[in-house]
Coordinates of C-alpha atoms and ligand atoms in Angstrom, one line a residue:
M293 CA -0.3 0.0 0.1
P294 CA 1.6 3.0 -1.0
N295 CA 1.5 5.5 2.3
Q296 CA -1.5 8.3 2.2
M297 CA -0.3 11.5 1.1
P298 CA -1.2 14.1 4.6
P299 CA -3.5 16.6 3.5
L300 CA -1.3 19.4 4.2
E301 CA 1.7 18.3 1.7
I302 CA -1.3 17.9 -0.7
L303 CA -2.2 21.4 -0.3
R304 CA 1.6 22.6 -0.3
Q305 CA 2.0 20.7 -3.7
I306 CA -1.3 22.3 -5.1
I307 CA 0.4 25.5 -3.7
A308 CA 3.5 25.4 -5.4
D309 CA 2.5 24.0 -9.2
T310 CA -0.8 25.5 -9.6
H311 CA -0.5 27.8 -13.2
E312 CA -1.3 30.8 -11.0
G313 CA 1.4 33.1 -9.2
V314 CA 0.8 32.7 -5.3
L315 CA 2.5 35.4 -3.6
V316 CA 1.8 35.5 0.9
A317 CA 3.2 38.3 2.8
D318 CA 2.9 39.7 6.4
C319 CA 1.6 42.4 8.0
D320 CA 4.5 44.4 7.3
G321 CA 4.2 43.4 3.9
K322 CA 7.4 41.2 3.5
I323 CA 7.1 38.1 1.7
T324 CA 7.7 35.0 3.0
Y325 CA 6.1 32.9 0.0
A326 CA 6.1 32.3 -3.4
N327 CA 5.3 29.8 -5.9
K328 CA 6.7 28.8 -8.8
R329 CA 4.5 30.4 -10.9
M330 CA 5.0 34.2 -9.3
A331 CA 8.5 33.6 -9.6
D332 CA 7.7 32.9 -13.4
I333 CA 5.8 36.4 -14.3
L334 CA 8.4 38.3 -13.1
G335 CA 11.4 36.6 -14.4
R336 CA 12.8 36.6 -10.6
S337 CA 13.2 33.6 -8.1
S338 CA 11.3 32.1 -4.8
Q339 CA 14.2 32.1 -3.3
E340 CA 15.1 36.1 -3.7
M341 CA 11.2 37.7 -3.4
I342 CA 11.1 36.1 0.4
G343 CA 11.9 38.9 2.3
T344 CA 12.0 41.1 0.7
L345 CA 9.2 43.6 0.2
A346 CA 6.1 43.0 -1.3
Y347 CA 6.4 47.1 -2.3
D348 CA 9.6 46.5 -4.3
L349 CA 7.4 44.2 -6.8
I350 CA 5.2 47.1 -8.2
A351 CA 5.6 49.2 -10.7
P352 CA 6.1 52.8 -9.7
S353 CA 3.4 54.4 -11.1
S354 CA 0.5 51.8 -9.7
R355 CA 2.4 51.6 -5.9
E356 CA 0.6 54.4 -4.7
D357 CA -2.7 52.7 -5.9
W358 CA -1.6 49.3 -4.7
L359 CA -1.4 50.1 -1.2
K360 CA -4.8 50.6 -0.7
H361 CA -5.7 47.7 -2.6
V362 CA -3.0 46.5 0.7
E363 CA -4.9 48.5 3.5
L364 CA -8.3 47.1 2.9
R365 CA -7.1 44.0 3.7
S366 CA -5.9 44.9 7.3
Q367 CA -9.1 45.9 7.6
G368 CA -10.2 42.0 6.8
L369 CA -11.2 42.4 3.5
K370 CA -11.1 39.8 0.0
E371 CA -11.1 41.5 -3.5
E372 CA -10.0 41.4 -6.4
Y373 CA -8.0 43.7 -9.0
E374 CA -5.5 44.7 -11.6
V375 CA -2.6 46.2 -11.3
V376 CA 0.8 46.5 -12.8
M377 CA 3.8 44.7 -11.4
S378 CA 7.9 45.2 -11.9
G379 CA 9.4 42.5 -13.7
K380 CA 13.1 41.9 -12.6
D381 CA 14.6 44.1 -15.7
G382 CA 11.4 46.6 -14.7
T383 CA 9.3 45.2 -17.1
P384 CA 5.3 46.5 -16.7
I385 CA 3.3 43.3 -16.5
L386 CA 0.5 43.8 -16.2
T387 CA -1.4 41.4 -13.2
A388 CA -5.1 40.1 -12.4
V389 CA -4.3 39.6 -8.3
S390 CA -7.5 38.0 -6.2
A391 CA -6.4 39.1 -2.8
M392 CA -7.1 37.9 1.1
P393 CA -6.5 38.4 4.2
L394 CA -4.8 35.9 6.6
Y395 CA -5.3 35.3 10.7
D396 CA -4.3 33.0 12.5
D397 CA -5.8 30.5 15.3
Q398 CA -7.3 33.0 17.4
G399 CA -8.3 35.3 14.3
N400 CA -5.9 37.9 14.5
Y401 CA -4.9 39.4 11.3
I402 CA -1.1 37.7 9.7
G403 CA -0.8 39.5 6.3
S404 CA -2.7 38.4 3.6
A405 CA -2.0 35.8 0.9
G406 CA -2.7 36.8 -3.5
L407 CA -3.0 34.6 -6.4
V408 CA -1.9 36.5 -9.4
R409 CA -2.6 35.9 -13.1
D410 CA -0.4 37.2 -15.8
V411 CA -2.9 39.2 -18.2
R412 CA -0.1 39.8 -20.7
L413 CA -1.3 37.0 -22.3
A414 CA -4.7 36.8 -22.4
Q415 CA -4.6 40.4 -23.9
S416 CA -2.6 39.6 -26.3
R417 CA -5.2 36.3 -27.5
T418 CA -8.1 39.0 -26.8
F419 CA -6.1 41.4 -29.4
L420 CA -6.2 38.7 -32.1
D421 CA -9.1 37.6 -31.4
S422 CA -10.3 40.7 -31.9
L423 CA -8.2 41.2 -35.1
I424 CA -9.1 38.6 -36.6
E425 CA -13.1 38.6 -35.6
N426 CA -13.1 42.1 -37.1
L427 CA -10.6 41.5 -40.2
P428 CA -12.3 42.0 -44.2
N429 CA -11.8 38.4 -44.9
M430 CA -12.2 35.2 -44.0
V431 CA -9.8 33.6 -42.1
F432 CA -10.5 29.8 -41.1
V433 CA -8.4 27.0 -39.5
K434 CA -9.1 23.9 -40.1
D435 CA -7.4 20.4 -37.8
A436 CA -5.1 18.8 -40.4
K437 CA -6.5 15.2 -39.3
N438 CA -10.2 16.4 -40.8
L439 CA -10.2 18.9 -42.0
R440 CA -13.1 20.3 -40.2
F441 CA -13.6 24.1 -39.3
V442 CA -12.4 24.7 -35.8
R443 CA -12.1 28.4 -36.5
F444 CA -14.5 30.8 -38.3
N445 CA -14.3 34.3 -38.0
K446 CA -16.9 37.5 -38.8
A447 CA -16.3 38.1 -42.9
G448 CA -16.3 33.7 -42.9
E449 CA -20.2 33.9 -41.7
D450 CA -20.7 37.0 -44.0
L451 CA -19.1 34.9 -47.2
V452 CA -21.0 31.3 -46.3
G453 CA -24.3 32.7 -45.2
L454 CA -24.2 30.5 -42.1
S455 CA -23.5 30.9 -38.5
R456 CA -20.5 30.0 -36.7
S457 CA -22.3 27.1 -35.0
E458 CA -23.3 25.7 -38.0
L459 CA -19.1 25.8 -39.5
L460 CA -17.8 24.8 -36.6
G461 CA -16.7 21.4 -36.9
K462 CA -18.0 20.1 -40.4
N463 CA -16.1 19.7 -43.4
D464 CA -16.0 21.1 -47.1
F465 CA -18.0 18.1 -47.8
D466 CA -21.5 19.4 -45.1
I467 CA -21.4 23.2 -46.4
F468 CA -20.5 23.8 -50.0
P469 CA -21.6 21.6 -53.6
K470 CA -18.9 17.9 -54.2
E471 CA -17.4 19.6 -56.9
Q472 CA -16.8 23.1 -54.6
A473 CA -15.6 21.0 -52.2
T474 CA -13.4 18.1 -53.7
F475 CA -11.3 21.5 -54.9
F476 CA -11.0 23.1 -51.7
V477 CA -9.8 19.2 -49.7
Q478 CA -7.5 18.3 -53.0
K479 CA -5.9 21.7 -52.1
D480 CA -6.0 21.4 -48.1
R481 CA -4.0 18.1 -48.9
E482 CA -1.6 19.9 -51.2
V483 CA -1.3 22.6 -48.5
L484 CA -0.4 20.0 -45.9
A485 CA 1.9 18.0 -47.7
G486 CA 4.2 20.0 -48.9
R487 CA 4.0 21.8 -45.8
E488 CA 3.9 25.1 -47.4
I489 CA 1.9 27.8 -48.4
V490 CA -0.3 27.5 -51.1
D491 CA -2.2 30.4 -53.1
I492 CA -4.7 30.3 -55.0
P493 CA -6.0 33.3 -57.1
E494 CA -9.1 32.3 -57.9
E495 CA -12.1 29.8 -56.9
P496 CA -15.4 29.6 -56.8
V497 CA -17.6 29.4 -54.0
E498 CA -21.6 28.9 -53.6
S499 CA -22.5 31.5 -51.0
R500 CA -25.6 30.7 -48.8
T501 CA -26.7 34.4 -49.2
K502 CA -25.0 35.7 -51.5
G503 CA -24.9 32.8 -55.2
T504 CA -20.9 32.6 -56.4
R505 CA -18.1 34.1 -55.1
I506 CA -14.8 34.2 -56.3
L507 CA -12.4 33.8 -53.6
H508 CA -8.4 35.0 -53.3
T509 CA -7.2 31.9 -51.2
K510 CA -3.9 31.4 -49.4
K511 CA -3.4 28.5 -47.2
I512 CA -1.5 28.3 -44.6
P513 CA 0.1 25.1 -42.7
V514 CA 0.6 25.8 -39.0
L515 CA 2.9 22.9 -37.3
G516 CA 2.8 21.4 -33.9
K517 CA 6.2 21.6 -32.4
D518 CA 6.8 18.0 -33.9
G519 CA 7.2 20.3 -37.6
K520 CA 3.8 17.9 -38.6
P521 CA 0.8 19.7 -39.7
E522 CA -1.9 20.8 -36.7
Y523 CA -4.1 22.7 -38.6
L524 CA -4.6 24.7 -42.0
L525 CA -4.9 28.6 -41.7
G526 CA -7.5 29.5 -45.0
I527 CA -7.7 33.6 -45.3
A528 CA -9.7 34.1 -48.5
E529 CA -10.7 37.2 -50.4
D530 CA -13.9 38.1 -51.5
I531 CA -12.6 39.4 -55.3
T532 CA -16.0 39.4 -57.1
E533 CA -16.6 43.2 -57.1
Q534 CA -13.1 43.3 -57.9
K535 CA -13.4 40.4 -61.3
R536 CA -16.7 42.3 -62.0
A537 CA -15.1 45.2 -61.7
E538 CA -12.5 44.5 -64.0
Q539 CA -14.2 42.7 -67.0
E540 CA -16.4 45.5 -67.3
R541 CA -13.2 47.6 -67.8
L542 CA -12.3 44.9 -70.3
R543 CA -15.9 44.9 -72.0
I544 CA -16.1 48.9 -72.2
I545 CA -12.3 49.0 -74.1
R546 CA -13.1 46.1 -75.9
E547 CA -16.3 48.4 -76.9
Q548 CA -14.7 51.0 -77.4
A549 CA -12.2 49.0 -79.7
G550 CA -14.4 48.4 -81.8
V551 CA -15.4 51.5 -82.3
E552 CA -12.8 52.5 -82.9
E553 CA -12.0 49.6 -85.5
R554 CA -15.5 50.0 -87.0
E555 CA -13.8 53.9 -87.4
R556 CA -10.6 53.1 -89.4
A557 CA -12.6 50.5 -91.3
S558 CA -15.8 53.2 -92.2
R559 CA -13.6 55.9 -93.3
E560 CA -10.6 53.3 -95.3
F561 CA -14.2 51.5 -96.7
L562 CA -14.6 56.0 -97.6
T563 CA -10.9 56.2 -99.2
I564 CA -11.3 53.1 -100.8
A565 CA -14.9 53.8 -102.4
S566 CA -14.0 57.1 -103.6
H567 CA -11.2 56.2 -105.5
E568 CA -12.4 53.2 -107.4
L569 CA -15.9 54.9 -107.8
K570 CA -14.0 58.3 -109.2
T571 CA -11.5 56.4 -111.7
P572 CA -14.6 54.9 -114.5
M573 CA -16.5 58.4 -113.8
T574 CA -13.3 60.5 -114.9
S575 CA -12.6 58.2 -117.8
L576 CA -16.0 58.5 -118.5
R577 CA -16.2 62.8 -118.6
I578 CA -12.9 62.4 -120.2
Q579 CA -15.3 60.7 -122.8
L580 CA -18.3 62.3 -122.9
Q581 CA -15.8 65.6 -123.3
M582 CA -13.5 64.4 -126.0
A583 CA -16.6 64.0 -128.1
I584 CA -18.3 67.2 -126.9
R585 CA -14.9 69.3 -127.8
N586 CA -14.9 67.7 -131.3
L587 CA -17.9 68.1 -132.3
A588 CA -17.6 72.2 -131.2
N589 CA -14.5 72.3 -133.2
T590 CA -15.4 70.7 -135.8
G591 CA -20.1 71.1 -136.3
K592 CA -19.8 67.5 -137.5
A593 CA -20.9 64.3 -136.1
P594 CA -18.3 62.5 -135.9
S595 CA -18.0 59.3 -138.0
A596 CA -19.8 55.5 -137.1
E597 CA -16.8 53.9 -135.9
K598 CA -15.5 56.9 -133.7
L599 CA -18.6 57.0 -131.8
R600 CA -18.8 53.5 -131.4
K601 CA -15.7 53.6 -129.8
V602 CA -15.9 56.6 -127.9
L603 CA -19.7 54.7 -126.7
D604 CA -18.2 51.6 -126.3
T605 CA -15.4 53.3 -123.6
S606 CA -18.2 54.5 -122.0
A607 CA -20.5 51.6 -121.8
L608 CA -17.4 49.8 -120.4
Q609 CA -17.1 52.3 -117.6
V610 CA -20.8 52.3 -116.9
D611 CA -20.2 48.5 -116.5
R612 CA -17.8 49.3 -114.3
L613 CA -19.5 51.7 -111.7
T614 CA -22.7 49.3 -112.0
R615 CA -20.9 46.7 -110.3
L616 CA -19.3 49.3 -108.3
I617 CA -22.4 50.3 -106.4
E618 CA -23.5 46.5 -106.7
D619 CA -21.1 45.2 -104.4
L620 CA -21.9 48.2 -102.8
L621 CA -25.7 47.0 -102.5
D622 CA -24.3 43.8 -101.5
V623 CA -22.2 44.0 -98.6
S624 CA -25.0 46.2 -97.7
R625 CA -27.7 43.4 -98.2
I626 CA -25.5 40.7 -96.1
Q627 CA -25.2 42.5 -93.8
S628 CA -28.6 43.4 -93.3
G629 CA -29.6 40.0 -93.6
K630 CA -31.3 41.6 -96.5
L631 CA -29.4 39.2 -99.6
S632 CA -31.9 36.9 -101.1
F633 CA -32.2 33.9 -103.0
H634 CA -34.7 32.4 -105.8
L635 CA -34.0 28.5 -106.4
E636 CA -35.0 27.2 -109.3
L637 CA -33.5 24.1 -111.4
V638 CA -30.8 24.4 -112.5
D639 CA -28.6 23.1 -115.1
L640 CA -24.5 24.5 -113.6
S641 CA -23.5 23.3 -116.5
V642 CA -24.9 25.2 -119.3
L643 CA -24.6 28.3 -117.5
M644 CA -20.8 28.1 -116.5
L645 CA -20.7 27.3 -120.5
D646 CA -22.2 30.6 -121.3
V647 CA -20.4 33.4 -118.5
L648 CA -17.4 31.6 -120.2
E649 CA -19.1 32.0 -123.7
R650 CA -19.7 35.5 -122.1
Y651 CA -15.4 35.8 -121.3
R652 CA -13.3 34.1 -124.0
E653 CA -12.4 37.5 -126.2
P654 CA -11.1 39.2 -122.7
L655 CA -9.6 35.8 -121.6
E656 CA -7.9 35.9 -125.2
A657 CA -6.9 39.5 -125.0
A658 CA -5.4 38.4 -122.0
N659 CA -3.4 36.0 -123.1
C660 CA -5.1 33.3 -120.8
V661 CA -5.7 30.1 -123.1
L662 CA -8.5 28.1 -121.2
N663 CA -8.4 24.4 -120.5
L664 CA -11.7 23.7 -120.7
H665 CA -13.4 19.9 -118.5
I666 CA -17.4 20.4 -117.4
E667 CA -19.5 17.8 -116.5
E668 CA -22.6 17.3 -118.9
A669 CA -26.6 18.1 -117.2
V670 CA -24.7 19.1 -113.1
N671 CA -28.3 20.4 -112.1
A672 CA -29.0 22.0 -109.1
Y673 CA -30.7 23.9 -107.5
V674 CA -29.2 28.1 -107.2
D675 CA -30.3 30.7 -107.3
R676 CA -29.3 31.2 -111.1
G677 CA -28.1 35.1 -110.9
R678 CA -26.5 34.5 -107.6
I679 CA -24.0 31.4 -108.7
E680 CA -23.3 33.8 -112.5
Q681 CA -21.5 36.3 -109.7
V682 CA -19.5 34.1 -108.2
I683 CA -18.8 32.4 -111.2
V684 CA -17.8 35.6 -113.1
N685 CA -15.7 37.1 -110.0
L686 CA -13.2 34.4 -109.8
I687 CA -13.6 34.6 -113.7
S688 CA -12.2 38.2 -113.6
N689 CA -10.0 37.9 -111.0
V690 CA -7.6 35.9 -113.0
L691 CA -7.9 38.6 -115.7
K692 CA -6.6 41.1 -113.2
Y693 CA -4.5 39.2 -111.1
A694 CA -2.9 36.4 -113.2
P695 CA -2.8 37.5 -116.9
E696 CA -0.6 35.9 -119.3
A697 CA -0.6 32.1 -118.5
P698 CA -3.1 29.2 -118.3
L699 CA -6.3 28.8 -117.2
S700 CA -8.8 25.8 -116.6
V701 CA -12.1 25.6 -115.5
S702 CA -13.5 22.5 -114.5
L703 CA -17.2 21.4 -113.1
S704 CA -17.9 17.9 -112.3
K705 CA -20.4 15.9 -109.8
F706 CA -19.0 15.2 -106.2
E707 CA -20.9 13.1 -103.7
Q708 CA -24.0 15.1 -104.1
Q709 CA -22.8 17.7 -105.2
A710 CA -21.3 19.8 -107.3
Q711 CA -17.0 20.9 -107.5
I712 CA -16.4 24.2 -109.3
E713 CA -12.4 24.8 -109.3
V714 CA -11.0 27.6 -111.4
Q715 CA -7.2 27.2 -111.0
D716 CA -4.9 30.3 -112.8
H717 CA -1.4 30.1 -113.2
G718 CA -1.0 33.8 -112.1
P719 CA 0.7 34.6 -108.6
G720 CA -0.7 32.7 -106.2
I721 CA -1.6 33.6 -102.7
E722 CA -0.1 34.5 -99.8
L723 CA -1.4 31.1 -97.0
N724 CA -1.4 34.1 -94.1
L725 CA -3.8 35.6 -96.3
Q726 CA -6.2 33.1 -97.6
N727 CA -8.6 33.8 -95.4
R728 CA -8.4 37.3 -95.1
I729 CA -9.2 37.8 -99.0
F730 CA -12.3 36.1 -98.1
E731 CA -12.9 39.1 -95.6
R732 CA -14.9 42.6 -96.4
F733 CA -12.4 44.2 -97.9
G734 CA -10.0 41.6 -98.2
R735 CA -6.7 42.2 -100.1
A736 CA -3.9 40.6 -100.5
S737 CA -0.7 43.6 -100.6
S738 CA 0.2 42.5 -103.9
S739 CA -3.0 43.1 -105.2
R740 CA -2.3 46.6 -104.1
N741 CA -1.7 48.0 -107.5
I742 CA -4.9 47.0 -109.2
A743 CA -8.1 48.1 -109.1
G744 CA -10.4 46.3 -106.6
L745 CA -12.6 47.3 -103.5
G746 CA -12.0 43.3 -102.1
L747 CA -15.5 42.6 -101.6
G748 CA -15.9 40.3 -104.7
L749 CA -14.8 37.1 -102.5
F750 CA -16.3 38.1 -99.1
I751 CA -19.8 38.2 -101.3
S752 CA -18.9 35.0 -103.5
Q753 CA -18.7 33.0 -99.8
Q754 CA -22.1 34.7 -98.3
I755 CA -23.9 33.6 -102.0
V756 CA -22.0 29.9 -101.5
E757 CA -22.5 29.4 -98.1
A758 CA -25.8 30.4 -97.7
H759 CA -26.8 27.5 -100.6
G760 CA -25.1 25.5 -98.1
G761 CA -22.0 24.8 -99.7
K762 CA -18.3 25.9 -99.7
I763 CA -15.5 27.9 -101.2
R764 CA -11.3 27.6 -100.6
V765 CA -8.6 29.2 -102.1
E766 CA -5.0 26.5 -102.2
S767 CA -2.6 28.7 -103.3
E768 CA 1.0 29.0 -102.9
P769 CA 2.9 31.8 -104.2
G770 CA 4.6 32.5 -107.1
R771 CA 2.0 28.9 -108.2
G772 CA -0.9 30.4 -109.3
S773 CA -4.2 30.5 -107.1
K774 CA -7.2 27.4 -107.3
F775 CA -10.8 28.7 -105.9
V776 CA -13.2 25.2 -105.3
I777 CA -16.0 26.0 -104.8
L778 CA -18.6 23.2 -103.2
L779 CA -22.5 23.0 -104.1
P780 CA -25.4 20.7 -102.6
L781 CA -27.5 19.7 -105.6
K782 CA -30.5 19.8 -103.7
P783 CA -31.5 22.6 -101.3
T784 CA -29.6 22.3 -97.9
N785 CA -32.1 23.5 -94.6
Q786 CA -28.8 24.3 -93.6
P787 CA -27.2 27.6 -94.6
M788 CA -24.1 27.9 -93.2
V789 CA -24.6 31.9 -93.0
N790 CA -27.2 33.6 -91.0
K791 CA -30.9 32.3 -91.6
S792 CA -31.8 36.0 -92.7
T793 CA -30.1 36.1 -96.1
Y794 CA -31.1 33.0 -96.8
T795 CA -35.1 33.3 -98.1
A796 CA -35.4 30.7 -100.5
E797 CA -39.0 31.9 -100.9
T798 CA -38.4 35.4 -102.0
N799 CA -37.9 35.9 -105.8
V800 CA -35.6 38.4 -106.0
S801 CA -35.6 40.5 -109.2
E802 CA -33.5 43.6 -107.7
G803 CA -31.2 43.9 -109.8
Y804 CA -27.5 42.6 -108.5
A805 CA -24.4 42.5 -110.9
N806 CA -24.5 42.8 -114.5
N807 CA -22.5 40.0 -115.0
S808 CA -21.5 41.2 -117.7
P809 CA -17.3 40.2 -118.6
R810 CA -15.9 42.6 -115.7
Ligands
ADP287 P1 -10.9 43.0 -105.4 O1 -10.8 42.1 -106.4 O2 -11.9 43.6 -105.4 O3 -9.6 43.1 -104.4 P2 -12.4 40.0 -103.9 O4 -12.7 40.1 -102.5 O5 -12.7 39.2 -105.5 O6 -12.0 41.4 -104.7 O7 -10.7 39.6 -104.0 C1 -9.9 40.0 -102.7 C2 -8.6 40.1 -102.8 O8 -8.2 38.7 -103.3 C3 -8.3 40.5 -104.4 O9 -7.6 41.7 -103.9 C4 -7.1 39.8 -104.2 O10 -5.8 40.1 -103.4 C5 -6.8 38.2 -104.1 N1 -6.6 37.5 -105.2 C6 -8.1 37.3 -105.6 N2 -8.2 36.3 -106.7 C7 -7.4 36.4 -106.8 C8 -6.2 35.6 -108.0 N3 -6.4 34.7 -108.9 N4 -4.9 35.4 -107.5 C9 -4.0 36.1 -106.8 N5 -4.9 36.5 -105.9 C10 -5.9 36.8 -105.8

């Protein structure tokens, strides 16, 4: 049987080991006992304190006040008060004292005892608590093992839309949608395994009251004494508004850029268009002025041959003007979704031979030897005028950009489609410009000295795609260009372009390009 410890000894040990400082002084104020904790608080040893005056342990500025408290002890009063004591090196130490008078067996006052608490720690903890609590950012702590929330501040409650009591002890899966919770937990594990801060610049979180919010989160591992992660600290800033503002700013910038681009394009268009329109106008005016002058000078009508020449040249210029204007009108129709089509069964073989027959002379004049491979009776539901316009554009481009070289034109059936190919041996088109030439006003730089608005291929593409077909170019600089068109033989319900440009029922009687040789 172990020895029973006498009660006094138990008391002595408790007093010696308790977490509170214990200080006993006699009625003269001399210290008769100080436990280990008391010594620790003041940074002195128990031994050196015994026999000294308690008064000397009080910070000078608090001594006067403290004496009043001591006075109450001699009057037999217990009391709790705060007093600033003085550490060995003179550091002021705020303490909370619970003081009581001491009496001997006869009830004579023999001194006082005080239980002394160092309130600095508690104070700094309160200070930290209130700091964390009042931070505008969400702060949370999870235990490293189960990743359950053990701490959540006010900003966190506001953000998630749940109260602390609903959050503490829960994990992410109890609170957030599965996908988000999986992401959060995966990042937590990463932080704990790597023992390093992880910065998550953007992560969505579902708030109960505010919908989806975007957070910028930092996750920090909190290591225990053994160096193993004990907690995970998270600090998250709600950047939803910031993101929104940023997006809005980008939108405005893009809009401005769009406006500027449109303004630039419209300026460029006006310059090109007026230049293009002016050239045939000037030529026309000169022809007419010369004829008028001749008439005025000679007073006689010109010979039939001369008159024909003047009229031929003038008609050519009028044609050119008409085509330019028609192209511009087509673009405006395309933009407003009013380019309409009248589909009928057309023998494309006949249509192509007709067009090429019209171009026989100009092609000969341009030294373009024509190679023809036209399959017979390739019948397709198309808008005759519009498809003619496309072929005319391709042939007149050959005349403009690829003269003095042979030209091959073919038409064949290919998987329920008509395939038209126009292959020249001209300068070709650089790869990086091959998409550009199908855009509005898109021209390759090599054609700078050749008249044109850069609209023909744009309009052609719109027409072909409205038929459910495709147009493309295959080309290499110096090796000629091949334009390939695929057109479905049967009408398709799924035109490639905006449906509004495809009104198959509407008759198109308004004039489009006069498809005579350009
Ligand atoms: P435009 O001829 O009025 O410029 P297009 O839309 O018909 O307009 O053609 C766009 C551009 O494509 C031309 O400016 C030219 O640079 C290029 N291009 C078209 N056809 C050919 C071709 N056969 N060979 C070389 N370049 C061509």
